[in-house]
PDB file of C-alpha atoms in Angstrom:
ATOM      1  CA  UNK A   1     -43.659  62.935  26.509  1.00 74.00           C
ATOM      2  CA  UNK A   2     -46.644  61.824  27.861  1.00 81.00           C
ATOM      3  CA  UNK A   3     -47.158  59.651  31.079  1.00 88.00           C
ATOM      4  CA  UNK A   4     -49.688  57.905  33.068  1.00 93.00           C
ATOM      5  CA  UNK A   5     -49.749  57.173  37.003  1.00 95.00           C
ATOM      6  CA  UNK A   6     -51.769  55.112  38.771  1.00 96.00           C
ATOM      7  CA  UNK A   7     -51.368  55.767  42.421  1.00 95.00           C
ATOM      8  CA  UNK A   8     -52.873  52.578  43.955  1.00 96.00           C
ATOM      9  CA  UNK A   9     -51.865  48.903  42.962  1.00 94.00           C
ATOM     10  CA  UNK A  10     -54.449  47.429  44.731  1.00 97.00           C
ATOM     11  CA  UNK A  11     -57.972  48.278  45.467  1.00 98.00           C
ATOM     12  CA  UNK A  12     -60.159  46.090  47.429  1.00 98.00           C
ATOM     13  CA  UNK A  13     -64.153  46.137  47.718  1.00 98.00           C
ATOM     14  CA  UNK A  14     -67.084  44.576  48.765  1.00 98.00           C
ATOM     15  CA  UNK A  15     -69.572  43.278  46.482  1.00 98.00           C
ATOM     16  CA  UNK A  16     -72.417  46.094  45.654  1.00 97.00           C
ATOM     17  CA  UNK A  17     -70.503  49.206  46.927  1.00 98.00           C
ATOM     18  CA  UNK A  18     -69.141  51.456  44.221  1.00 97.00           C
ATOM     19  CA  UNK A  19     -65.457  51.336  43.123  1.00 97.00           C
ATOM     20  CA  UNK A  20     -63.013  53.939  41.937  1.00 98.00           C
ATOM     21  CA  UNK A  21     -59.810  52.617  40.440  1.00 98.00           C
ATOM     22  CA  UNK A  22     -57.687  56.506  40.142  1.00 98.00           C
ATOM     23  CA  UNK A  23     -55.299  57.576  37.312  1.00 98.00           C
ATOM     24  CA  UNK A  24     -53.763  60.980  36.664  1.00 97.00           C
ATOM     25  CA  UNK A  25     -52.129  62.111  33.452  1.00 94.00           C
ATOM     26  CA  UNK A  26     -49.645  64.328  32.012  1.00 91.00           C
ATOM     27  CA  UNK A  27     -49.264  64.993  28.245  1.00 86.00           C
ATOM     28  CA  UNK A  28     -48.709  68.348  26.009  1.00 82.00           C
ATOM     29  CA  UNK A  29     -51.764  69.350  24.590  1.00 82.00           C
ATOM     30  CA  UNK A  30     -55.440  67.697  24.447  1.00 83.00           C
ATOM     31  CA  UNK A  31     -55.532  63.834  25.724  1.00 87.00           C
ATOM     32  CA  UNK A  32     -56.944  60.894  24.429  1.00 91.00           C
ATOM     33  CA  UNK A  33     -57.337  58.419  27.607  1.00 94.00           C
ATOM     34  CA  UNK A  34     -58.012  54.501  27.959  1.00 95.00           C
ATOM     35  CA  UNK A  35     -58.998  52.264  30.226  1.00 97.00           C
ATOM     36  CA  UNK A  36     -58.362  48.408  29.604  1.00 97.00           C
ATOM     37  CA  UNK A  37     -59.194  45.965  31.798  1.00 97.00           C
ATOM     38  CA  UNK A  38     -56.730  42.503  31.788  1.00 94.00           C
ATOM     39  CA  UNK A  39     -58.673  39.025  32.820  1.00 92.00           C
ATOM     40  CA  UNK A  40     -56.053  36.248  34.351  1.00 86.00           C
ATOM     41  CA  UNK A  41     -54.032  34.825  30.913  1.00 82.00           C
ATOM     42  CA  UNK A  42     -56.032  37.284  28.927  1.00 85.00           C
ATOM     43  CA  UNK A  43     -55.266  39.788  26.595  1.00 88.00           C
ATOM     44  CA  UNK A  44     -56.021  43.846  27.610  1.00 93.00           C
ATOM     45  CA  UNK A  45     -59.632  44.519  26.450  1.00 94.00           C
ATOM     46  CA  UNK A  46     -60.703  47.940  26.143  1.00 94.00           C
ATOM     47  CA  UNK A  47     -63.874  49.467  28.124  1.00 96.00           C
ATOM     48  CA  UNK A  48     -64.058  53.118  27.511  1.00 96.00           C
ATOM     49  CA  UNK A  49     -62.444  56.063  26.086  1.00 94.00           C
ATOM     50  CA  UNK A  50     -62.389  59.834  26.244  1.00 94.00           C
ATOM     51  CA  UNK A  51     -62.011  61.894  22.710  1.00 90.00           C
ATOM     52  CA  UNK A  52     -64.005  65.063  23.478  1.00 87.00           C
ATOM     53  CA  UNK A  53     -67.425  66.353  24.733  1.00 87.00           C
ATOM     54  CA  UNK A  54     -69.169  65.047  28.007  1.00 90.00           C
ATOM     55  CA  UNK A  55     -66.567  64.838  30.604  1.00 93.00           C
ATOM     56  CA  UNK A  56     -68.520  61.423  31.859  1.00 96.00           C
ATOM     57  CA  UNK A  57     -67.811  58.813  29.436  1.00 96.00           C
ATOM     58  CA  UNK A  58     -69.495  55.398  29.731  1.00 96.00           C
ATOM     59  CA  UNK A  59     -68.214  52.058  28.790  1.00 94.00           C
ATOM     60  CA  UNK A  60     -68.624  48.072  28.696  1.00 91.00           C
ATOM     61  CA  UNK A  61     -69.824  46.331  31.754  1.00 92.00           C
ATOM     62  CA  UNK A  62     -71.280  49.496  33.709  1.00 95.00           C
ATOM     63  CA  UNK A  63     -67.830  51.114  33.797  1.00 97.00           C
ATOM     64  CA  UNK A  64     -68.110  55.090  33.735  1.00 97.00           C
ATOM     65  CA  UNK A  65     -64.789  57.541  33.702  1.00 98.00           C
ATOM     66  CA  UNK A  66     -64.723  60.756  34.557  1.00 96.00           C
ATOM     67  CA  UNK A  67     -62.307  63.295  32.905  1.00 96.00           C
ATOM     68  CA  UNK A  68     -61.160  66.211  35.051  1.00 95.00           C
ATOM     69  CA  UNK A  69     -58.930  68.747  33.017  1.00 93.00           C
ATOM     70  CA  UNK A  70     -57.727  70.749  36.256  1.00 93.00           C
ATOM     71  CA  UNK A  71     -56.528  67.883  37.460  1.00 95.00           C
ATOM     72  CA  UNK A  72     -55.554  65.886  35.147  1.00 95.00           C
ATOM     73  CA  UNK A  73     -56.985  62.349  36.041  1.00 97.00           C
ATOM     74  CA  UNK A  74     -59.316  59.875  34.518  1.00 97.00           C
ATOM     75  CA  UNK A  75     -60.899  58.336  36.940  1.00 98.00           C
ATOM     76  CA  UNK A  76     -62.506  55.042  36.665  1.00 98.00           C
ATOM     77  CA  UNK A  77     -65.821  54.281  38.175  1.00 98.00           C
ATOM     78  CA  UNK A  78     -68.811  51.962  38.824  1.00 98.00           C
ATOM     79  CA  UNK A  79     -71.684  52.229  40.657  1.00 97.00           C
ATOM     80  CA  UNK A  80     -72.021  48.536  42.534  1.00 97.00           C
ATOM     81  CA  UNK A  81     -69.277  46.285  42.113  1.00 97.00           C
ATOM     82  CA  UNK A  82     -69.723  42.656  41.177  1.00 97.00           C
ATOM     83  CA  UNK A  83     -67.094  40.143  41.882  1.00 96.00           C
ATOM     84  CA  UNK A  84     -66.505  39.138  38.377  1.00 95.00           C
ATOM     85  CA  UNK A  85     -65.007  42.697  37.862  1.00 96.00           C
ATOM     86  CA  UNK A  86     -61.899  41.558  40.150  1.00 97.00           C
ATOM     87  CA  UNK A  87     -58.997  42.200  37.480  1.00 97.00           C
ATOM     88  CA  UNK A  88     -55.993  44.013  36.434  1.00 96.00           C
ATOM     89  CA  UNK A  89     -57.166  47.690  35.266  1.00 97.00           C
ATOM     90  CA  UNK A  90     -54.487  49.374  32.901  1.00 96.00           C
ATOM     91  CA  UNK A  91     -55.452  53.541  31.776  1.00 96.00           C
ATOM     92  CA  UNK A  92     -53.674  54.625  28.918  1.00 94.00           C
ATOM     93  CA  UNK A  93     -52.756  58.273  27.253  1.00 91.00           C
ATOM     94  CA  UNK A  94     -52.222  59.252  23.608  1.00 86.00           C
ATOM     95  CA  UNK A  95     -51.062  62.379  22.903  1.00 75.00           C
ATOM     96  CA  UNK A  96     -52.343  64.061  19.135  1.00 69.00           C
ATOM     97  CA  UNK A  97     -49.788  62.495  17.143  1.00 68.00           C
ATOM     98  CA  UNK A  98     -50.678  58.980  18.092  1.00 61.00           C
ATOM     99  CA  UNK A  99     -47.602  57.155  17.778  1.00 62.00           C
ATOM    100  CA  UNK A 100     -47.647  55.643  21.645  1.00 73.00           C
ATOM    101  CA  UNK A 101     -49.586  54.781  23.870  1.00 83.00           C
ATOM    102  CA  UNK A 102     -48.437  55.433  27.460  1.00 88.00           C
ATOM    103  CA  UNK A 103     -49.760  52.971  29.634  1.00 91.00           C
ATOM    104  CA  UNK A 104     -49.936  53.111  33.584  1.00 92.00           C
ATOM    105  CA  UNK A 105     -48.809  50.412  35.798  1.00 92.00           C
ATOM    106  CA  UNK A 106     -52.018  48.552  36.488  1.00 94.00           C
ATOM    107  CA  UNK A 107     -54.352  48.600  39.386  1.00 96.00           C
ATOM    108  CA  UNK A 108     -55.084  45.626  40.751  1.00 96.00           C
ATOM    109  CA  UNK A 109     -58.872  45.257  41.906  1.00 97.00           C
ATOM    110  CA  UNK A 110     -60.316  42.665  43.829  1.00 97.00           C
ATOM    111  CA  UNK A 111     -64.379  42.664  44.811  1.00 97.00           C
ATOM    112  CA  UNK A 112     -64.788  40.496  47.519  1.00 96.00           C
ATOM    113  CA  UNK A 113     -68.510  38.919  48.052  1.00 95.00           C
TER     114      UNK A 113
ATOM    115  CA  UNK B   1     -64.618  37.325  14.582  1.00 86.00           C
ATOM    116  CA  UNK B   2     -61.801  40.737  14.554  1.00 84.00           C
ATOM    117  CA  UNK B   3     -58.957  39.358  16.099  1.00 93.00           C
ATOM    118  CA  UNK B   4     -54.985  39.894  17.067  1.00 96.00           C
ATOM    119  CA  UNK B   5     -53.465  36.517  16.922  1.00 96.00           C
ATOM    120  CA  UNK B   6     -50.251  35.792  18.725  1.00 97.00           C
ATOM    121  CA  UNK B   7     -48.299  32.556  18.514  1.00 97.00           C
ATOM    122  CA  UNK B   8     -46.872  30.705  20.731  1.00 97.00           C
ATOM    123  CA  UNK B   9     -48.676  31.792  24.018  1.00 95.00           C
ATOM    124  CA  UNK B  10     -45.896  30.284  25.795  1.00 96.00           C
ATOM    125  CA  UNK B  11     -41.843  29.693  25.282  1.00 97.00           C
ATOM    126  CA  UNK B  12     -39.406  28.409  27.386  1.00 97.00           C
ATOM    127  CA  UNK B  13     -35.939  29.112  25.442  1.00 96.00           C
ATOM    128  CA  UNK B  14     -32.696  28.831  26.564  1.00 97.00           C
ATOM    129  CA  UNK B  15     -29.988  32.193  25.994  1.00 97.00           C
ATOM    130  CA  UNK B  16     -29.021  32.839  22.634  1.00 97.00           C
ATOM    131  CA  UNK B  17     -31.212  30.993  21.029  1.00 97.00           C
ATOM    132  CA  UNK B  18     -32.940  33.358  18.071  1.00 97.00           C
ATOM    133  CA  UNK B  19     -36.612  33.242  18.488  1.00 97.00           C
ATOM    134  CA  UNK B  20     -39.969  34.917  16.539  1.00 98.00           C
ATOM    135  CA  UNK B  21     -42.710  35.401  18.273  1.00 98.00           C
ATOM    136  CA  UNK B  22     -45.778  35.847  15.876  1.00 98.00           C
ATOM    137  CA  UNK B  23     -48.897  38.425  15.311  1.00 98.00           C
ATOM    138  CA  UNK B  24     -51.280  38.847  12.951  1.00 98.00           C
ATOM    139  CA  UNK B  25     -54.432  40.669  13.018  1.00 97.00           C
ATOM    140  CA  UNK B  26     -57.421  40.665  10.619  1.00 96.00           C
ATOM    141  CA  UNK B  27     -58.512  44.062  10.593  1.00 94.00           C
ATOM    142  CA  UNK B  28     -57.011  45.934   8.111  1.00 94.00           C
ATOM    143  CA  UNK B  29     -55.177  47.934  10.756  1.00 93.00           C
ATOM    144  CA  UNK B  30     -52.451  50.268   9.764  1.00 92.00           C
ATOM    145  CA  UNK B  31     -50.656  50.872  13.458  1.00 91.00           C
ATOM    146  CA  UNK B  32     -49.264  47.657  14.971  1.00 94.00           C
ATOM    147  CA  UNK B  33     -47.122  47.421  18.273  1.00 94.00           C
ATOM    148  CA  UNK B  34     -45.475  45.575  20.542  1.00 96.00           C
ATOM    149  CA  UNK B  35     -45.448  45.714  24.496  1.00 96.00           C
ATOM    150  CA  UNK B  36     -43.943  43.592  27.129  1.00 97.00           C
ATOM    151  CA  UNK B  37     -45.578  43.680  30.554  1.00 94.00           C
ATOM    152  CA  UNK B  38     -43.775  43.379  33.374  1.00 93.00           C
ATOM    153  CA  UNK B  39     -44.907  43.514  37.109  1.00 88.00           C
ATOM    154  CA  UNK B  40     -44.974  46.862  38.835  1.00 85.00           C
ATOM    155  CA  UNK B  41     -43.966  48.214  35.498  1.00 88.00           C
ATOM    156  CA  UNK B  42     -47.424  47.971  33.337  1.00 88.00           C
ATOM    157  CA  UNK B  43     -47.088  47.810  29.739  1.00 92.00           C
ATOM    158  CA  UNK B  44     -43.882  49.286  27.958  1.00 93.00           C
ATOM    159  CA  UNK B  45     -43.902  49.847  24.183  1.00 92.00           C
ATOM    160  CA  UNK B  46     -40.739  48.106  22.360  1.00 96.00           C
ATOM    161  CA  UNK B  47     -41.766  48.974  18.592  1.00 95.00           C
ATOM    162  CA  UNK B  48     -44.712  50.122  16.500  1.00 92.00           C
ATOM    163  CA  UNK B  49     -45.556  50.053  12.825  1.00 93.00           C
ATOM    164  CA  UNK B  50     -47.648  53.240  11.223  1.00 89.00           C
ATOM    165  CA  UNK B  51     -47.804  50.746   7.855  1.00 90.00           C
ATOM    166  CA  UNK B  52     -45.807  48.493   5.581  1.00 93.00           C
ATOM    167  CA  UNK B  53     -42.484  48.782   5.663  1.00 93.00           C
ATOM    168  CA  UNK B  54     -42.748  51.662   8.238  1.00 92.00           C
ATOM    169  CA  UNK B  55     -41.362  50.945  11.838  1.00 94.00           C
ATOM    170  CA  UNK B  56     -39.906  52.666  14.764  1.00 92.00           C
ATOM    171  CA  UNK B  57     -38.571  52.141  17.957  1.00 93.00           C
ATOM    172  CA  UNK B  58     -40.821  52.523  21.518  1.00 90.00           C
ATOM    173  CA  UNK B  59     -39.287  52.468  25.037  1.00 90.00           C
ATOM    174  CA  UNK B  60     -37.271  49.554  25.142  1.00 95.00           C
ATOM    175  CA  UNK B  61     -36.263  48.112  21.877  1.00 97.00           C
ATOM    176  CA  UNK B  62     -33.123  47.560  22.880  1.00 97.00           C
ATOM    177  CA  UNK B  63     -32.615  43.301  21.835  1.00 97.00           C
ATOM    178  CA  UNK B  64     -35.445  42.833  19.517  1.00 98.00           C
ATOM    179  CA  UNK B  65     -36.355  43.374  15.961  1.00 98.00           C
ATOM    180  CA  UNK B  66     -39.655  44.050  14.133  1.00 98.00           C
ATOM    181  CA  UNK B  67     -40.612  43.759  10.814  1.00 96.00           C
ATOM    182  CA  UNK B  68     -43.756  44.609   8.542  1.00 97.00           C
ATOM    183  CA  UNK B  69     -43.680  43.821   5.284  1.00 97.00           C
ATOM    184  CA  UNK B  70     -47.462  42.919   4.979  1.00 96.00           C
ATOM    185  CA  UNK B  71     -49.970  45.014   6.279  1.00 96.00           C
ATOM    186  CA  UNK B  72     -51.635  41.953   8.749  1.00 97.00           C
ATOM    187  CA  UNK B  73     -48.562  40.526  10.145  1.00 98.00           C
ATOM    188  CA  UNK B  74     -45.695  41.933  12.327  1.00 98.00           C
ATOM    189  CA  UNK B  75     -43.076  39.646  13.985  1.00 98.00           C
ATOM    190  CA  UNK B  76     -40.789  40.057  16.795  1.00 98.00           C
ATOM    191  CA  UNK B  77     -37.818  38.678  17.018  1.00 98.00           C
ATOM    192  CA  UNK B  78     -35.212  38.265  19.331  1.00 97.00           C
ATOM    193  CA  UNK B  79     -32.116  37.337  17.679  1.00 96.00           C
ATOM    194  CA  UNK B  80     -30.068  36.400  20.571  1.00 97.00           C
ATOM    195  CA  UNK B  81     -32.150  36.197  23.923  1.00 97.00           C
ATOM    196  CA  UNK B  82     -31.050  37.039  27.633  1.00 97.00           C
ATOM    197  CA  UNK B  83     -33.150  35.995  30.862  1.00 97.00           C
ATOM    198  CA  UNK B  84     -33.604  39.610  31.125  1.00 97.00           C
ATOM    199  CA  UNK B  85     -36.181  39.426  28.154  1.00 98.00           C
ATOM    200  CA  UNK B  86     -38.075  36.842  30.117  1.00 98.00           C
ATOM    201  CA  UNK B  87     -41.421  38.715  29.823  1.00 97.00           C
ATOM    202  CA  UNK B  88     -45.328  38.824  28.759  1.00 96.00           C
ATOM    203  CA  UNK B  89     -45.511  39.886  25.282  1.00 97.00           C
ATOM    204  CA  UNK B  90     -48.795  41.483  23.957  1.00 96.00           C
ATOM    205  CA  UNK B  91     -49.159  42.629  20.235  1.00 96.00           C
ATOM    206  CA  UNK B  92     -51.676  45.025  19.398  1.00 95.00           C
ATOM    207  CA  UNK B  93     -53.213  47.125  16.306  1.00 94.00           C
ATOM    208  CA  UNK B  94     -55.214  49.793  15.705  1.00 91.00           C
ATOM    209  CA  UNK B  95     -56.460  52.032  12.772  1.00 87.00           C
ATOM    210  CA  UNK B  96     -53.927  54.754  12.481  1.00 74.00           C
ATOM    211  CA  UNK B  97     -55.667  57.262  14.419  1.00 66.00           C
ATOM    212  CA  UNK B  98     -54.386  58.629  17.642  1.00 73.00           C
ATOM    213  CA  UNK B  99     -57.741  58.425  19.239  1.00 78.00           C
ATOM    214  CA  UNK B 100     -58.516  54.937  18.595  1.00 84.00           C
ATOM    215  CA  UNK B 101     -58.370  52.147  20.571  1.00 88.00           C
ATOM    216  CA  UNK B 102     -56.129  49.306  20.118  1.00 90.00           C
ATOM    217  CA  UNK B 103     -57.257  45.447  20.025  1.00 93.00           C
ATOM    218  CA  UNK B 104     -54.486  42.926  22.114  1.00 95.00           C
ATOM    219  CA  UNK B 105     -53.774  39.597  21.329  1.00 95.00           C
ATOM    220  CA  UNK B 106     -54.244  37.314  24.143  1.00 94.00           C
ATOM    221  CA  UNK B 107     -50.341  37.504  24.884  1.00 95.00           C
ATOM    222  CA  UNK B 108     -47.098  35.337  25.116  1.00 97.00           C
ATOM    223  CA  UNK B 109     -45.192  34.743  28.196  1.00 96.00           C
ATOM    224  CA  UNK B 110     -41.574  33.981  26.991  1.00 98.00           C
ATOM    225  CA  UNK B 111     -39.043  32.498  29.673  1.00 98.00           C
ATOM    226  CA  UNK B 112     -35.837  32.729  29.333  1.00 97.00           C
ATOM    227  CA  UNK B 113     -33.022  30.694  30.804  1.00 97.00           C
TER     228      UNK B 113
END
């Protein structure tokens, strides 16, 4: 079965300075990978995906991913943090057949001005 | 506007007291789901729904029920509710394609006691 870790439950930076929130993977076969974001009494909202192709897949709000096969992770990025990006960041796995949707345990990121 | 609807956002119930928590979406989606997040733990699936009349367990299902017998709408219910199940509830759909992403409703935080 597939499975998701996210190694860090908090991440903390400084307004302007690029962020990396990390998550690795493990699933049989070709991956389909998430990333949601989760706003205070909000619903999950999705920012980006990787299906196939370019291994740098951009998203909503600036938000870039990297996919890395040999290691298995999904890294999400941005280049200059703003402090409205301070949320709960969920990645996510599918494996082929679709049925569920494995998601980490959230990554808590805080950009502080 | 394309939207996952959940009702009520928030429950206070007391034990054993049967309970439905709605969703409906207005997408047309075949694959629906349920997930309860819990701290530390992320997002854990308790049932899905490929279609109508088609369900199936996730990773804890153990003390709820689903149903689907129209396409938009997919209720959970707890029929007899322990503090244990004290929780934030997200529904989400999707088209039925593994590498599709899946809109949330905006969630319902059920308390138990």
């Amino acid at each position: 079965a597939q499975s998701v870790a996210q190694p860090e439950d908090q991440v903390n930076v400084a307004e302007g300075n690029p962020l990396t929130v990390k998550c690795t993977y493990s699933v049989s076969g070709n991956p389909y990978l998430f990333w949601y974001v989760q706003y205070p009494n909000r619903g999950l909202q999705f920012l980006l995906k990787y299906i196939t192709g370019d291994n740098l897949v951009k998203g909503s709000y600036g938000f870039e991913a990297e996919f890395n096969k040999s290691q298995t992770s999904f890294h999400l990025k941005k280049p200059s943090a703003l402090v409205s990006d301070s949320a709960l960041y969920f990645c996510a796995v599918r494996d082929l057949r679709g049925n569920d949707m494995r998601f980490g345990a959230g990554t808590r990121l805080t950009v502080k001005p | 506007e394309a939207q996952v609807t959940q009702n009520p956002r928030y429950l206070i119930t007391v034990t054993g007291k049967k309970l439905t928590v709605t969703c409906s979406q207005n997408m047309n989606h075949e694959y629906m789901s349920w997930y309860r997040q819990d701290p530390g733990l992320g997002l854990r699936q308790i049932y899905y729904s490929m279609n109508v009349e088609v369900t199936d367990k996730g990773d804890v299902p153990e003390g709820y029920k689903v149903s689907r017998k129209e396409k938009r709408n997919f209720p959970l219910i707890l029929e007899s509710p322990s503090p244990n199940q004290t929780s934030l509830y997200f529904c989400a759909s999707s088209v039925g394609q593994s590498n599709t992403e899946a809109f949330f409703g905006q969630g319902t935080r059920l308390t138990v006691v």
